[in-house]
CSV table of C-alpha atoms in Angstrom, one decimal:
chain,number,residue,atom,x,y,z
J,1,MET,CA,112.4,-126.9,69.0
J,2,GLY,CA,113.0,-124.2,66.4
J,3,PHE,CA,111.6,-121.3,68.5
J,4,SER,CA,113.0,-118.3,70.3
J,5,PHE,CA,112.0,-114.7,70.9
J,6,GLU,CA,114.3,-111.8,71.7
J,7,VAL,CA,113.4,-108.2,72.5
J,8,ASP,CA,116.1,-105.7,71.5
J,9,LYS,CA,114.5,-102.5,72.5
J,10,THR,CA,111.4,-101.3,74.4
J,11,ALA,CA,110.1,-97.8,73.9
J,12,GLU,CA,108.6,-95.6,76.6
J,13,GLY,CA,105.1,-96.3,75.4
J,14,GLY,CA,105.6,-100.1,75.5
J,15,GLY,CA,106.4,-100.8,71.9
J,16,ARG,CA,109.1,-103.5,71.4
J,17,ARG,CA,111.6,-104.2,68.6
J,18,GLY,CA,112.5,-107.8,68.5
J,19,ARG,CA,113.0,-111.0,66.5
J,20,LEU,CA,111.0,-114.2,66.4
J,21,ARG,CA,113.0,-117.2,65.3
J,22,LEU,CA,110.9,-120.0,63.9
J,23,ALA,CA,111.6,-123.3,62.1
J,24,HIS,CA,111.1,-121.7,58.7
J,25,GLY,CA,113.0,-118.4,59.3
J,26,VAL,CA,113.3,-115.2,61.4
J,27,VAL,CA,110.5,-112.7,61.7
J,28,GLU,CA,111.2,-109.1,62.7
J,29,THR,CA,108.7,-107.7,65.1
J,30,PRO,CA,106.3,-106.0,65.4
J,31,VAL,CA,104.9,-107.7,62.4
J,32,PHE,CA,101.8,-107.7,60.3
J,33,MET,CA,100.8,-111.1,58.9
J,34,PRO,CA,98.7,-111.2,55.7
J,35,VAL,CA,95.9,-113.8,55.9
J,36,GLY,CA,96.0,-116.7,53.4
J,37,THR,CA,92.7,-118.3,54.4
J,38,ALA,CA,92.7,-121.3,52.0
J,39,ALA,CA,96.6,-121.5,51.6
J,40,SER,CA,96.3,-118.4,49.4
J,41,VAL,CA,96.5,-114.7,50.2
J,42,LYS,CA,93.6,-113.8,47.9
J,43,ALA,CA,94.6,-112.5,44.5
J,44,VAL,CA,98.3,-112.2,45.4
J,45,PRO,CA,100.8,-114.9,44.1
J,46,GLN,CA,103.4,-116.1,46.5
J,47,SER,CA,106.2,-114.7,44.3
J,48,LEU,CA,104.7,-111.2,44.8
J,49,LEU,CA,104.2,-111.7,48.5
J,50,GLU,CA,107.9,-112.3,48.8
J,51,GLU,CA,108.8,-109.0,47.1
J,52,ILE,CA,106.3,-106.4,48.1
J,53,GLY,CA,106.8,-103.8,50.8
J,54,ALA,CA,109.7,-101.8,52.0
J,55,GLY,CA,113.1,-102.8,50.6
J,56,GLY,CA,111.5,-105.7,48.6
J,57,LYS,CA,111.4,-107.8,51.8
J,58,GLY,CA,107.9,-109.0,51.3
J,59,ALA,CA,105.7,-110.6,53.9
J,60,GLN,CA,107.8,-112.3,56.6
J,61,ILE,CA,105.0,-114.6,57.8
J,62,ILE,CA,101.5,-115.4,56.7
J,63,LEU,CA,98.4,-117.2,58.0
J,64,ALA,CA,96.4,-120.2,56.9
J,65,ASN,CA,93.0,-121.2,58.2
J,66,THR,CA,92.5,-124.5,59.9
J,67,TYR,CA,88.8,-124.7,59.5
J,68,HIS,CA,88.9,-124.0,55.7
J,69,LEU,CA,91.8,-126.3,54.9
J,70,TYR,CA,90.2,-129.1,57.0
J,71,LEU,CA,87.1,-128.9,54.9
J,72,ARG,CA,88.9,-128.4,51.6
J,73,PRO,CA,91.2,-130.0,50.4
J,74,GLY,CA,91.5,-131.8,53.8
J,75,HIS,CA,94.3,-131.8,56.3
J,76,GLU,CA,95.4,-135.4,55.5
J,77,LEU,CA,95.9,-134.5,51.8
J,78,VAL,CA,98.0,-131.5,52.9
J,79,ARG,CA,100.0,-133.8,55.2
J,80,ARG,CA,100.7,-136.1,52.2
J,81,MET,CA,101.9,-133.1,50.2
J,82,GLY,CA,104.5,-132.4,52.9
J,83,GLY,CA,102.6,-129.8,54.9
J,84,VAL,CA,101.1,-126.4,54.0
J,85,HIS,CA,104.5,-124.8,53.2
J,86,ARG,CA,105.3,-127.3,50.5
J,87,PHE,CA,101.7,-127.5,49.3
J,88,MET,CA,101.5,-123.8,48.5
J,89,SER,CA,105.2,-123.3,47.7
J,90,TRP,CA,105.9,-120.9,50.6
J,91,GLU,CA,109.2,-121.4,52.4
J,92,ARG,CA,108.8,-118.6,54.9
J,93,PRO,CA,107.1,-118.9,58.4
J,94,MET,CA,103.4,-119.5,58.7
J,95,LEU,CA,100.8,-119.6,61.4
J,96,THR,CA,97.5,-121.5,61.6
J,97,ASP,CA,94.5,-120.4,63.7
J,98,SER,CA,92.7,-123.0,65.7
J,99,GLY,CA,89.4,-123.0,63.7
J,100,GLY,CA,87.6,-121.7,66.8
J,101,PHE,CA,86.6,-118.3,65.4
J,102,GLN,CA,85.3,-119.8,62.1
J,103,VAL,CA,83.2,-122.3,64.1
J,104,PHE,CA,82.0,-119.5,66.3
J,105,SER,CA,80.8,-117.6,63.2
J,106,LEU,CA,78.6,-120.6,62.3
J,107,SER,CA,76.3,-119.7,65.1
J,108,LYS,CA,73.2,-121.3,63.5
J,109,LEU,CA,75.1,-124.4,62.4
J,110,ARG,CA,77.0,-125.4,65.6
J,111,LYS,CA,76.4,-127.0,69.0
J,112,ILE,CA,79.0,-126.5,71.8
J,113,THR,CA,79.6,-129.1,74.5
J,114,PRO,CA,82.5,-129.4,77.0
J,115,GLU,CA,84.0,-132.0,74.7
J,116,GLY,CA,84.1,-129.7,71.6
J,117,VAL,CA,82.0,-128.2,68.9
J,118,GLU,CA,79.7,-130.0,66.5
J,119,PHE,CA,79.1,-128.0,63.3
J,120,ARG,CA,77.8,-128.2,59.8
J,121,SER,CA,80.1,-127.3,56.9
J,122,HIS,CA,79.2,-124.0,55.2
J,123,LEU,CA,80.1,-125.7,51.9
J,124,ASP,CA,77.7,-128.6,51.8
J,125,GLY,CA,76.0,-128.9,55.2
J,126,SER,CA,77.9,-132.1,56.2
J,127,LYS,CA,78.3,-132.7,59.9
J,128,HIS,CA,81.7,-132.4,61.7
J,129,PHE,CA,83.2,-132.3,65.2
J,130,PHE,CA,86.1,-130.2,66.4
J,131,SER,CA,87.6,-131.0,69.8
J,132,PRO,CA,90.9,-129.5,71.1
J,133,GLU,CA,92.6,-132.7,70.3
J,134,HIS,CA,91.3,-132.8,66.7
J,135,SER,CA,92.2,-129.1,66.2
J,136,MET,CA,95.8,-130.0,67.2
J,137,ASP,CA,95.8,-133.0,64.9
J,138,VAL,CA,94.7,-130.9,62.0
J,139,GLN,CA,97.2,-128.1,62.7
J,140,ILE,CA,100.1,-130.6,63.1
J,141,ALA,CA,99.1,-132.1,59.7
J,142,LEU,CA,99.1,-128.7,58.2
J,143,GLY,CA,102.5,-128.0,59.7
J,144,ALA,CA,102.6,-124.2,60.2
J,145,ASP,CA,105.4,-122.9,62.4
J,146,ILE,CA,102.9,-121.6,65.0
J,147,ALA,CA,99.7,-123.4,65.9
J,148,MET,CA,97.0,-122.0,68.2
J,149,VAL,CA,95.1,-123.6,71.0
J,150,PHE,CA,91.4,-124.4,70.3
J,151,ASP,CA,89.2,-121.7,72.0
J,152,GLU,CA,85.7,-120.5,72.1
J,153,CYS,CA,84.8,-117.0,71.1
J,154,VAL,CA,81.9,-115.4,72.9
J,155,GLU,CA,79.4,-113.2,71.1
J,156,THR,CA,79.3,-109.4,71.5
J,157,PRO,CA,77.6,-108.2,73.5
J,158,ALA,CA,77.5,-110.9,76.2
J,159,THR,CA,76.9,-110.8,79.9
J,160,TRP,CA,79.7,-111.1,82.4
J,161,GLU,CA,78.3,-114.5,83.5
J,162,ARG,CA,78.1,-115.9,79.9
J,163,THR,CA,81.6,-114.5,79.1
J,164,ARG,CA,83.1,-116.2,82.2
J,165,GLU,CA,81.4,-119.5,81.4
J,166,SER,CA,82.8,-119.3,77.9
J,167,MET,CA,86.3,-118.4,79.2
J,168,GLY,CA,86.3,-121.4,81.5
J,169,LEU,CA,85.7,-123.6,78.5
J,170,THR,CA,88.6,-121.9,76.6
J,171,HIS,CA,91.0,-122.5,79.5
J,172,ALA,CA,90.0,-126.2,79.7
J,173,TRP,CA,90.4,-126.6,76.0
J,174,ALA,CA,93.8,-124.8,76.1
J,175,GLN,CA,95.1,-127.3,78.6
J,176,ARG,CA,93.8,-130.2,76.5
J,177,SER,CA,95.3,-128.6,73.4
J,178,LYS,CA,98.7,-128.3,75.0
J,179,ASP,CA,98.6,-131.9,76.4
J,180,HIS,CA,97.7,-133.4,73.0
J,181,PHE,CA,100.2,-131.1,71.1
J,182,GLU,CA,103.1,-132.1,73.3
J,183,LEU,CA,102.4,-135.8,72.7
J,184,HIS,CA,102.1,-135.5,68.9
J,185,LYS,CA,104.1,-132.4,67.8
J,186,HIS,CA,107.0,-134.5,66.4
J,187,SER,CA,104.7,-135.9,63.7
J,188,VAL,CA,104.7,-132.6,61.9
J,189,PRO,CA,105.3,-133.4,58.2
J,190,TRP,CA,108.6,-131.5,57.8
J,191,SER,CA,110.3,-132.9,60.9
J,192,GLN,CA,110.3,-136.4,59.4
J,193,ALA,CA,113.3,-135.9,57.0
J,194,VAL,CA,116.6,-136.8,58.5
J,195,GLY,CA,119.6,-134.6,57.9
J,196,ASP,CA,117.7,-131.6,56.6
J,197,ALA,CA,117.3,-128.1,58.1
J,198,PHE,CA,114.2,-129.1,60.0
J,199,GLU,CA,115.4,-132.2,61.7
J,200,GLY,CA,114.4,-132.2,65.3
J,201,LYS,CA,112.4,-129.0,65.0
J,202,THR,CA,108.8,-128.7,65.9
J,203,GLN,CA,105.9,-126.3,65.8
J,204,SER,CA,105.2,-123.9,68.6
J,205,LEU,CA,101.8,-123.6,70.3
J,206,PHE,CA,100.4,-120.2,71.4
J,207,GLY,CA,97.6,-119.6,73.9
J,208,ILE,CA,94.6,-117.4,73.3
J,209,VAL,CA,93.4,-115.0,76.0
J,210,GLN,CA,89.6,-114.5,76.0
J,211,GLY,CA,87.3,-112.6,78.5
J,212,GLY,CA,85.2,-110.6,76.2
J,213,MET,CA,84.9,-106.9,77.0
J,214,TYR,CA,85.5,-107.3,80.8
J,215,ALA,CA,88.9,-106.2,82.1
J,216,ASP,CA,88.7,-108.5,85.2
J,217,LEU,CA,88.0,-111.5,83.0
J,218,ARG,CA,90.8,-110.6,80.6
J,219,LYS,CA,93.2,-110.5,83.6
J,220,GLU,CA,91.9,-113.8,84.9
J,221,SER,CA,92.3,-115.4,81.4
J,222,ALA,CA,95.8,-114.1,80.9
J,223,GLU,CA,96.9,-115.3,84.3
J,224,ARG,CA,95.5,-118.7,83.8
J,225,LEU,CA,97.1,-119.1,80.4
J,226,VAL,CA,100.5,-117.8,81.6
J,227,GLU,CA,100.4,-120.6,84.2
J,228,MET,CA,100.4,-123.1,81.2
J,229,ASP,CA,103.9,-121.7,80.2
J,230,LEU,CA,103.2,-121.5,76.5
J,231,PRO,CA,105.8,-119.9,74.1
J,232,GLY,CA,103.5,-117.1,73.1
J,233,TYR,CA,100.1,-115.6,73.8
J,234,ALA,CA,97.4,-114.2,71.6
J,235,ILE,CA,94.6,-111.8,72.6
J,236,GLY,CA,91.4,-113.1,70.9
J,237,GLY,CA,87.8,-112.2,70.8
J,238,LEU,CA,88.3,-108.6,69.7
J,239,ALA,CA,87.3,-106.6,66.6
J,240,VAL,CA,84.0,-108.3,66.6
J,241,GLY,CA,81.8,-105.2,66.6
J,242,GLU,CA,82.8,-103.4,69.7
J,243,PRO,CA,83.9,-99.7,69.6
J,244,ARG,CA,87.5,-99.1,68.8
J,245,GLU,CA,88.2,-97.5,72.2
J,246,VAL,CA,87.0,-100.7,73.9
J,247,THR,CA,89.3,-102.8,71.7
J,248,ARG,CA,92.2,-100.6,72.7
J,249,GLU,CA,91.3,-100.8,76.4
J,250,MET,CA,91.0,-104.6,76.4
J,251,ILE,CA,94.4,-104.9,74.6
J,252,ALA,CA,96.1,-102.5,77.0
J,253,ARG,CA,94.6,-104.2,80.1
J,254,THR,CA,95.6,-107.6,78.8
J,255,LEU,CA,99.1,-106.7,77.9
J,256,GLU,CA,99.7,-105.8,81.6
J,257,HIS,CA,99.3,-109.4,82.5
J,258,LEU,CA,101.3,-111.1,79.7
J,259,PRO,CA,105.0,-112.0,80.0
J,260,LYS,CA,107.4,-109.4,78.6
J,261,ASP,CA,109.8,-112.0,77.3
J,262,LYS,CA,107.2,-113.8,75.1
J,263,PRO,CA,105.5,-112.6,71.9
J,264,ARG,CA,102.1,-111.0,72.2
J,265,TYR,CA,99.6,-111.4,69.2
J,266,VAL,CA,96.3,-109.6,68.7
J,267,MET,CA,94.1,-111.6,66.3
J,268,GLY,CA,92.1,-110.1,63.5
J,269,VAL,CA,93.0,-106.4,63.6
J,270,GLY,CA,92.8,-103.9,62.0
J,271,TYR,CA,93.0,-100.8,59.9
J,272,PRO,CA,96.6,-99.4,59.3
J,273,ASP,CA,96.3,-96.7,62.0
J,274,GLU,CA,95.1,-99.4,64.4
J,275,ILE,CA,97.9,-101.8,63.8
J,276,GLU,CA,100.4,-98.9,64.2
J,277,GLU,CA,98.8,-97.9,67.5
J,278,TYR,CA,98.8,-101.4,68.9
J,279,ALA,CA,102.4,-102.0,67.9
J,280,ARG,CA,103.4,-98.9,69.7
J,281,MET,CA,101.6,-100.2,72.8
J,282,GLY,CA,103.6,-103.4,72.8
J,283,VAL,CA,101.8,-105.9,70.5
J,284,ASP,CA,104.3,-107.9,68.5
J,285,MET,CA,102.1,-109.7,65.9
J,286,MET,CA,98.8,-108.8,64.2
J,287,ASP,CA,96.8,-110.2,61.3
J,288,CYS,CA,93.8,-109.1,59.3
J,289,VAL,CA,91.9,-109.9,56.1
J,290,LEU,CA,91.4,-106.1,55.4
J,291,PRO,CA,94.2,-105.4,52.9
J,292,THR,CA,92.9,-108.0,50.4
J,293,ARG,CA,89.2,-107.8,51.3
J,294,ALA,CA,89.2,-104.0,51.0
J,295,GLY,CA,91.2,-104.1,47.8
J,296,ARG,CA,88.7,-106.4,46.2
J,297,HIS,CA,86.0,-103.9,47.0
J,298,GLY,CA,88.0,-100.9,45.6
J,299,LEU,CA,89.1,-99.5,49.0
J,300,LEU,CA,92.8,-98.5,49.0
J,301,PHE,CA,94.9,-97.3,52.0
J,302,THR,CA,97.2,-94.3,51.6
J,303,SER,CA,99.4,-92.0,53.7
J,304,GLU,CA,96.5,-89.5,53.4
J,305,GLY,CA,93.7,-91.8,54.4
J,306,ARG,CA,91.4,-94.2,52.7
J,307,LEU,CA,90.7,-93.9,49.0
J,308,ASN,CA,87.7,-95.4,47.2
J,309,ILE,CA,88.9,-96.1,43.7
J,310,LYS,CA,85.3,-96.6,42.4
J,311,LYS,CA,84.6,-92.9,42.5
J,312,LYS,CA,84.1,-91.1,39.2
J,313,GLU,CA,86.5,-88.3,40.2
J,314,TYR,CA,89.4,-90.7,39.5
J,315,ALA,CA,88.3,-91.6,36.0
J,316,GLU,CA,91.0,-89.3,34.5
J,317,ASP,CA,93.3,-89.0,37.4
J,318,GLN,CA,96.9,-89.6,36.1
J,319,GLY,CA,98.4,-89.8,39.6
J,320,PRO,CA,99.4,-93.0,41.5
J,321,ILE,CA,97.3,-94.3,44.4
J,322,ASP,CA,99.8,-92.7,46.8
J,323,ALA,CA,102.6,-90.4,45.7
J,324,SER,CA,104.7,-91.4,48.7
J,325,CYS,CA,104.3,-95.1,48.2
J,326,GLY,CA,107.1,-97.1,46.6
J,327,CYS,CA,105.1,-100.2,45.8
J,328,MET,CA,105.1,-101.8,42.3
J,329,VAL,CA,101.5,-100.6,41.7
J,330,CYS,CA,102.1,-97.0,42.6
J,331,GLY,CA,105.3,-97.0,40.6
J,332,ARG,CA,103.5,-98.1,37.4
J,333,TYR,CA,99.7,-97.6,37.3
J,334,THR,CA,97.4,-94.5,37.5
J,335,ARG,CA,94.3,-94.1,39.5
J,336,ALA,CA,92.4,-93.7,36.2
J,337,TYR,CA,93.6,-97.2,35.1
J,338,LEU,CA,92.8,-98.8,38.4
J,339,ARG,CA,89.3,-97.3,38.4
J,340,HIS,CA,88.8,-98.6,34.9
J,341,LEU,CA,89.9,-102.1,35.9
J,342,PHE,CA,87.5,-102.1,38.9
J,343,ALA,CA,84.6,-100.7,36.9
J,344,SER,CA,85.1,-103.3,34.2
J,345,GLY,CA,85.2,-106.2,36.6
J,346,GLU,CA,88.7,-107.1,35.5
J,347,PRO,CA,90.4,-109.7,37.8
J,348,LEU,CA,93.6,-107.6,37.6
J,349,SER,CA,91.8,-105.0,39.7
J,350,ALA,CA,91.8,-107.3,42.8
J,351,VAL,CA,95.4,-108.2,42.2
J,352,LEU,CA,96.8,-104.7,42.0
J,353,ASN,CA,94.6,-103.2,44.7
J,354,SER,CA,95.5,-106.1,47.1
J,355,VAL,CA,99.2,-105.8,46.3
J,356,HIS,CA,99.2,-102.1,47.1
J,357,ASN,CA,97.2,-102.5,50.3
J,358,ILE,CA,99.5,-105.3,51.6
J,359,ALA,CA,102.5,-103.3,50.7
J,360,PHE,CA,101.1,-100.3,52.6
J,361,TYR,CA,100.5,-102.5,55.7
J,362,LEU,CA,104.0,-104.0,55.5
J,363,ASP,CA,105.5,-100.5,55.0
J,364,THR,CA,103.7,-99.3,58.1
J,365,MET,CA,105.2,-102.0,60.2
J,366,GLU,CA,108.6,-101.4,58.7
J,367,ARG,CA,108.4,-97.7,59.7
J,368,VAL,CA,107.2,-98.6,63.2
J,369,ARG,CA,110.1,-101.1,63.6
J,370,GLY,CA,112.5,-98.4,62.5
J,371,ASP,CA,111.1,-95.9,65.0
J,372,LEU,CA,111.3,-98.5,67.8
J,373,ALA,CA,114.8,-99.4,67.0
J,374,GLY,CA,115.9,-95.8,67.5
J,375,THR,CA,114.2,-95.2,70.8
J,376,GLY,CA,113.9,-96.8,74.2
J,377,GLU,CA,116.3,-99.0,76.1
J,378,ALA,CA,117.9,-102.2,75.1
J,379,SER,CA,116.2,-105.2,76.8
């Protein structure tokens, strides 16, 4: 099917060094995945994505967003273009989310039933309906290596009763997602060509553990999804406004109930120190819009903490963003110039800031992988 996961070493704290083999390539874990919402990691060309970070390796895997691509340009158009890889000229692995979180964020524009979610487009107000089956059809048409089951995210804060009710819907939808995916997974665009590298390979479908901020519900959700025997499991519904210590506790409590021989993915986190902490706890995959979103707003990540390039104190600063960073931005441009670009509203500001931030995230994971490779026991 074009999927396997191997854990080479496990550190005393739980962090794992491994490899995820997907139809479009091998991903070294733990890994950070830049978010390419509309088949574009904002402000960063694909050619740069392939080169930035430690050793010029670039991003090993990126995300695309099911909800946004469904609305524009449409999943059937992307299918006709050969899938999202060919559409955006990205030959490395990709993951698509289910669309559940984006629909959840449209709280005033959606109606949830056991069958699925009716919602209005944030673009033009047009009415749409997402069921687990439709989410699978859209994700199969997009053709990312990893697809996610359709889930419901509960608001924060939410009562235990409300959270359990929502979780039950997520589990029912996960089973429906799996059943439909198994019936139709061979219609992924890139599996149609005979004799090429993708012949016979399919996408992989990951489950999403919910349960809000309740450890007992997280346990129940993990156990229910593990019964479905999916190739990987995500921890969803976090980083939605709860304190960081609660996020950490929910991750730790959920990891206890997920298989050690399958990849574990925390969705939508976080700052550089957070992704390092979670990787050392045993999380294998993470994604977040922060590197590019922060970059567009002038916030840069460095080995000495966060740096706001908008500040006047950098107007004549001849130093790089981070003297210990080897990225192409730090190697060429000064803080003074980057501040000028931002203050002038130059589009290049978003490009350079985002390139540095993504490189910093990728370098952080490269360092963690190196540490994990040198410690612990072989699995």
